[in-house]
């Protein structure tokens, strides 16, 4: 029987730096990492809560889950109590706090991320921030979500909402990306009505790619993390240990049949009741290829199993057929720090049903043909399903195993309308 003792998640108390600045130590199993300073516009009620239904955490927690020690400065009331809230003084306090934190592993360099648009801040704050950033040697690179900040004296990454500018010319210390589906600098913030999940996801990956070489990490063995997770799923078959490899609010999405779980509670229930203990004993994942990125592992593999029980995460509503299956699968796994955030799993449901003998070769075609032909009286058109069986898995494993383009010969036929 697998060990189902709940696995404690990484935790570290928030540390008050001063006024509206706080320090969150890294929230990874490793427990240490480089330092970041992030600036978000106030008021707190605007940027303090994630929109219901969104699993992405707020920036300070998200970057801490990536393995950074994160000082967050909220700019509200920045014009008051000038001795405390002068941004130069505040960033100085932040650097001292990071330097004194045992779990901040790099003390000579920090990154700066500024959220929002300059219009969210006072004019004096903007000019003071630019001066402070230029003068502070330990701030070695910046990320913004609009080009209007002008933090161009050091390596800079800009995520720009909207279409690209035709006249844009790359610069040696500047990397810029455009997000046509995003319409506000707040597209990255899960507390904003302008939050754009796809743009936020892509920009976050690009931010990691920019930051890690600058700040000397943190670097993790993503293959080992993913392999550990799948071992707990398919070998150990422990729900608790599987969930222990995941962030606070993870999710799994099986794209073809819309099964999985969104959030820790729902995903734990899914793993316990529908997945880990529901898989056939002979299930094997045969790896075909693996691509490892800065925060993702993309696998092509063939899943082999005997459909000798209800496997409703894969074949919902279908009783056991006792057929053997070889299914080509692609998994896209997002790893945040040293824990999984999500799995997007894709497979060919057509070949799966075909191998079970649950798809006909032909189905009715209820439309007129392009040349205007309609069925003769008492007849109907049928089309041949462009679906095949285990050949799909064979061709994934060896491109030459099955001849290409055989389906080009498929045609509509006319049959009795019985």
XYZ file of C-alpha atoms in Angstrom:
418
model
C 0.000 0.000 0.000
C 1.418 3.367 -1.007
C 2.279 5.937 1.647
C -0.533 8.512 1.743
C 0.874 10.712 4.503
C 0.279 14.326 3.369
C 3.455 15.986 2.106
C 4.143 19.385 3.657
C 4.404 22.151 1.068
C 7.262 24.676 1.154
C 6.488 27.611 3.419
C 8.317 30.657 4.757
C 6.792 33.585 6.661
C 6.554 36.985 5.020
C 9.092 39.445 6.433
C 8.248 43.130 6.828
C 11.008 45.301 5.393
C 9.514 48.739 5.975
C 6.257 50.522 5.298
C 4.822 49.021 2.129
C 7.749 46.680 1.435
C 7.781 42.983 2.371
C 10.171 40.103 1.733
C 9.002 36.622 0.771
C 11.759 33.976 1.038
C 11.824 31.278 -1.671
C 8.889 28.845 -1.711
C 10.619 25.817 -3.217
C 11.660 22.445 -1.862
C 15.272 23.597 -2.276
C 14.544 26.631 -0.131
C 17.073 29.184 -1.398
C 17.645 31.303 -4.484
C 18.630 34.711 -5.933
C 16.904 37.979 -5.067
C 14.265 40.009 -6.913
C 12.703 43.387 -6.216
C 9.243 43.897 -7.672
C 7.248 47.131 -7.703
C 3.453 47.083 -7.989
C 1.086 50.053 -8.035
C -1.452 50.535 -5.267
C -3.976 50.694 -3.820
C -3.891 47.311 -2.135
C -7.536 46.548 -2.883
C -6.747 46.852 -6.600
C -3.787 44.467 -6.607
C -4.354 42.397 -3.500
C -6.608 39.513 -4.602
C -6.583 37.037 -7.464
C -9.732 37.028 -9.595
C -11.921 34.009 -8.656
C -11.358 31.032 -10.942
C -7.767 31.977 -11.809
C -5.039 29.730 -10.379
C -2.089 31.992 -11.170
C -0.824 33.539 -7.904
C 0.060 37.188 -7.386
C 3.581 38.185 -8.492
C 5.382 37.987 -5.145
C 4.209 34.445 -4.465
C 4.690 33.325 -8.069
C 8.306 34.466 -8.174
C 8.938 32.926 -4.756
C 7.575 29.631 -6.109
C 10.089 30.015 -8.947
C 12.820 29.995 -6.302
C 13.529 33.706 -5.785
C 13.669 35.737 -2.581
C 11.226 38.526 -3.458
C 10.911 42.010 -2.000
C 7.621 43.573 -3.060
C 7.179 47.343 -2.915
C 3.623 48.646 -3.159
C 3.686 52.219 -4.345
C 0.555 53.500 -2.599
C 1.235 56.497 -0.363
C 4.677 56.764 -1.924
C 4.446 60.564 -1.841
C 3.869 60.650 1.909
C 6.393 60.140 4.705
C 9.170 60.995 2.250
C 11.979 59.935 4.582
C 10.562 56.396 4.569
C 8.894 56.253 1.177
C 11.471 57.832 -1.075
C 11.930 55.019 -3.607
C 15.731 55.256 -3.395
C 15.552 54.685 0.362
C 13.041 51.873 -0.026
C 15.127 50.024 -2.606
C 18.116 50.490 -0.315
C 16.141 48.813 2.510
C 15.167 46.027 0.105
C 18.786 45.348 -0.866
C 19.858 45.291 2.792
C 17.034 42.849 3.590
C 17.985 40.518 0.742
C 21.639 40.696 1.720
C 20.781 39.674 5.261
C 18.517 36.769 4.286
C 20.201 33.377 4.695
C 18.090 31.842 1.940
C 19.016 34.540 -0.597
C 21.857 32.700 -2.307
C 23.228 35.517 -4.493
C 24.166 38.749 -2.695
C 25.865 40.866 -5.362
C 23.099 41.173 -7.974
C 19.338 41.518 -8.033
C 16.667 41.922 -10.672
C 13.958 44.593 -10.845
C 10.425 43.999 -12.165
C 8.030 46.931 -12.440
C 4.346 46.135 -12.919
C 1.726 48.445 -14.341
C 1.923 51.518 -16.531
C 3.729 54.755 -15.577
C 0.294 56.403 -15.409
C -0.370 54.241 -12.330
C 2.406 56.085 -10.454
C 3.267 59.685 -9.617
C 5.649 61.638 -11.871
C 8.181 62.077 -9.071
C 8.152 58.355 -8.355
C 8.902 57.526 -11.999
C 11.888 59.892 -12.250
C 13.259 58.786 -8.868
C 12.937 55.124 -9.843
C 14.879 55.716 -13.076
C 17.663 57.530 -11.205
C 17.836 54.906 -8.470
C 17.918 52.037 -10.941
C 20.699 53.655 -12.984
C 22.811 54.376 -9.896
C 22.383 51.104 -7.993
C 25.108 48.704 -9.132
C 23.432 45.658 -7.585
C 20.375 46.085 -9.818
C 21.593 44.359 -12.974
C 18.499 44.057 -15.175
C 14.850 45.034 -15.407
C 11.526 43.749 -16.727
C 8.565 45.973 -17.541
C 5.217 45.503 -19.258
C 5.276 48.673 -21.335
C 8.131 50.481 -23.106
C 7.307 53.754 -21.347
C 9.461 53.219 -18.256
C 12.759 54.066 -19.930
C 14.907 51.753 -17.784
C 17.353 51.284 -20.653
C 20.759 51.721 -19.045
C 21.161 47.995 -18.317
C 19.838 44.720 -19.750
C 16.107 45.144 -20.138
C 13.158 42.959 -21.126
C 9.959 44.676 -22.244
C 6.653 42.884 -22.664
C 4.473 45.172 -24.779
C 0.724 44.697 -25.055
C -0.629 45.104 -28.567
C 0.756 44.663 -32.065
C 4.446 45.036 -32.894
C 5.785 48.269 -34.323
C 7.031 47.939 -37.919
C 9.906 50.318 -37.158
C 11.111 48.398 -34.104
C 14.878 47.744 -34.223
C 16.512 45.279 -31.787
C 19.131 46.733 -29.430
C 22.068 44.923 -27.769
C 20.819 45.300 -24.162
C 17.097 45.289 -24.954
C 14.786 42.371 -25.644
C 11.204 43.201 -26.543
C 8.178 41.026 -27.179
C 4.688 41.974 -28.314
C 1.370 40.426 -27.288
C -1.413 41.223 -29.787
C -4.150 39.696 -27.620
C -3.206 41.851 -24.601
C -4.579 45.369 -24.314
C -3.112 46.662 -21.054
C 0.137 46.492 -19.102
C -1.930 44.680 -16.473
C -2.279 41.589 -18.704
C 0.250 39.834 -16.457
C -1.665 40.393 -13.195
C -4.229 37.723 -12.180
C -6.026 40.302 -10.029
C -6.753 42.540 -13.020
C -9.784 42.434 -15.330
C -7.225 42.779 -18.144
C -5.460 39.518 -17.182
C -4.712 37.472 -20.303
C -3.811 33.890 -19.451
C -1.995 32.996 -22.667
C 0.005 36.232 -22.877
C 0.835 36.047 -19.162
C 2.057 32.461 -19.517
C 4.283 33.154 -22.523
C 5.698 36.365 -21.033
C 6.506 34.632 -17.742
C 8.535 31.974 -19.547
C 10.414 34.697 -21.416
C 11.041 36.551 -18.156
C 12.609 33.434 -16.647
C 14.800 33.013 -19.719
C 15.969 36.621 -19.259
C 16.481 36.529 -15.473
C 18.225 33.240 -14.808
C 21.514 34.000 -16.626
C 21.567 37.521 -15.142
C 20.996 36.390 -11.548
C 22.827 33.067 -11.709
C 19.716 30.987 -11.304
C 17.899 29.366 -9.844
C 18.427 26.313 -12.026
C 16.589 23.031 -11.517
C 16.720 19.573 -13.088
C 13.312 19.677 -14.754
C 13.607 16.157 -16.156
C 14.221 14.731 -12.687
C 11.246 16.659 -11.260
C 8.900 15.384 -13.989
C 10.210 11.820 -13.759
C 9.710 11.868 -9.974
C 6.118 13.002 -10.460
C 5.280 10.271 -12.991
C 6.941 7.624 -10.793
C 4.597 8.570 -7.950
C 1.631 8.438 -10.394
C 2.327 5.150 -12.174
C 4.814 3.145 -10.071
C 4.324 4.099 -6.417
C 0.691 5.096 -7.086
C 0.554 7.535 -4.189
C -1.834 10.469 -4.381
C -0.150 12.309 -1.487
C 3.358 11.948 -2.892
C 2.181 12.952 -6.375
C 0.557 16.110 -5.009
C 3.716 16.797 -2.988
C 5.546 17.437 -6.256
C 3.145 20.235 -7.243
C 2.720 23.920 -6.350
C -0.021 25.178 -4.035
C -2.671 25.449 -6.771
C -1.831 23.165 -9.712
C -3.982 21.748 -12.460
C -4.126 18.931 -15.005
C -6.001 19.245 -18.295
C -6.576 16.215 -20.538
C -7.429 18.144 -23.689
C -9.343 15.543 -25.803
C -11.933 14.617 -23.138
C -11.802 17.614 -20.746
C -10.890 15.530 -17.686
C -8.484 16.505 -14.917
C -8.643 18.893 -11.979
C -8.305 22.645 -11.476
C -6.732 23.583 -8.133
C -5.326 21.465 -5.308
C -8.617 20.223 -3.877
C -10.140 19.248 -7.227
C -6.919 17.718 -8.550
C -6.370 15.660 -5.386
C -9.910 14.302 -5.727
C -9.350 13.548 -9.419
C -6.081 11.714 -8.760
C -7.598 9.736 -5.889
C -10.911 8.773 -7.496
C -10.315 8.839 -11.249
C -6.660 8.441 -12.150
C -3.940 6.953 -9.977
C -5.905 3.930 -8.754
C -7.935 3.584 -11.972
C -5.106 2.838 -14.392
C -4.624 -0.739 -15.615
C -1.738 -2.626 -14.030
C 0.087 -3.016 -17.346
C 0.187 0.696 -18.278
C 3.585 1.736 -19.679
C 4.765 5.072 -21.064
C 7.311 4.558 -23.877
C 9.240 7.807 -24.344
C 9.835 8.802 -27.986
C 11.245 12.321 -27.595
C 11.767 14.959 -24.916
C 12.264 18.708 -25.198
C 13.325 20.636 -22.096
C 12.878 24.404 -21.858
C 13.422 26.958 -19.129
C 10.168 25.984 -17.377
C 8.659 23.187 -19.457
C 9.180 19.556 -20.370
C 7.478 18.428 -23.588
C 7.314 14.668 -24.103
C 6.167 12.576 -27.034
C 5.406 9.057 -25.886
C 3.320 5.990 -26.590
C 0.984 4.963 -23.773
C 0.343 1.234 -23.799
C -2.342 -0.418 -21.690
C -5.063 -3.030 -21.689
C -8.559 -1.584 -21.392
C -9.577 -4.142 -18.749
C -11.382 -1.701 -16.448
C -13.200 1.619 -16.597
C -10.526 4.239 -17.345
C -12.771 7.260 -17.363
C -10.056 9.925 -17.421
C -9.208 8.502 -20.885
C -12.444 6.873 -22.066
C -15.286 8.343 -20.012
C -18.496 6.337 -20.102
C -17.003 3.337 -21.944
C -17.102 -0.083 -20.229
C -14.005 -2.339 -20.391
C -13.347 -3.877 -23.806
C -10.210 -5.876 -22.879
C -8.537 -4.461 -25.986
C -4.845 -3.540 -25.950
C -4.096 0.084 -26.762
C -1.069 1.915 -28.118
C -1.826 5.635 -27.987
C 0.457 8.451 -29.227
C 0.526 11.180 -26.558
C 2.082 14.638 -26.156
C 2.460 16.106 -22.667
C 3.329 19.747 -22.045
C 4.387 20.122 -18.413
C 4.936 23.514 -16.787
C 7.333 23.406 -13.830
C 7.500 26.381 -11.482
C 10.731 26.264 -9.503
C 11.104 22.640 -8.450
C 7.394 21.708 -8.501
C 4.795 21.169 -11.221
C 2.226 23.849 -11.963
C 0.282 22.190 -14.752
C 0.068 19.359 -17.256
C -1.547 19.790 -20.676
C -1.982 16.269 -22.081
C -2.933 15.716 -25.735
C -3.644 12.433 -27.514
C -5.478 11.140 -30.577
C -8.893 10.045 -29.326
C -9.799 8.868 -32.810
C -7.084 6.226 -32.878
C -7.987 5.215 -29.321
C -11.628 4.552 -30.240
C -10.584 2.883 -33.489
C -8.354 0.432 -31.629
C -11.285 -0.417 -29.376
C -13.437 -1.194 -32.427
C -15.859 1.577 -31.508
C -15.654 3.635 -34.699
C -17.189 2.636 -38.046
C -15.180 2.908 -41.254
C -17.822 5.199 -42.819
C -20.304 7.770 -41.525
C -23.117 9.708 -43.288
C -22.100 12.894 -45.117
C -25.183 15.146 -44.842
C -24.095 17.901 -47.265
C -24.094 18.501 -50.995
C -20.738 17.842 -52.644
C -18.603 20.755 -53.934
C -19.706 20.040 -57.505
C -23.362 20.366 -56.461
C -24.161 16.661 -56.553
C -26.745 15.374 -54.108
C -27.587 11.735 -53.364
C -29.906 9.905 -55.750
C -33.393 9.056 -54.465
C -33.146 6.397 -51.767
C -29.392 6.916 -51.461
C -27.048 8.799 -49.164
C -23.446 9.899 -49.194
C -20.951 8.455 -46.726
C -17.408 9.590 -46.048
C -14.573 7.387 -44.882
C -13.293 8.438 -41.460
C -9.736 9.816 -41.706
C -8.776 7.821 -38.620
C -6.523 4.844 -38.156
C -5.521 2.523 -35.342
C -2.227 1.482 -33.771
C -0.435 2.592 -36.941
C -0.372 6.111 -35.463
C 1.789 4.934 -32.573
C 4.044 2.983 -34.927
C 4.567 6.057 -37.138
C 5.362 8.221 -34.107
C 8.052 5.781 -33.014
C 9.431 5.313 -36.540
C 8.423 7.723 -39.286
C 9.014 5.102 -41.970
C 7.028 2.343 -40.288
C 3.808 3.242 -42.129
C 3.519 4.734 -45.615
C 2.508 8.400 -45.656
C -0.498 9.900 -47.436
C -2.558 6.742 -47.808
C -5.673 8.603 -46.729
C -5.440 10.841 -49.785
C -7.223 7.995 -51.582
C -10.275 8.221 -49.309
C -13.473 9.279 -51.116
C -17.151 9.858 -50.492
C -19.330 6.962 -51.574
C -23.048 6.656 -52.351
C -24.958 3.839 -50.639
C -28.532 2.768 -50.019
C -30.224 4.930 -47.410
C -31.275 1.957 -45.321
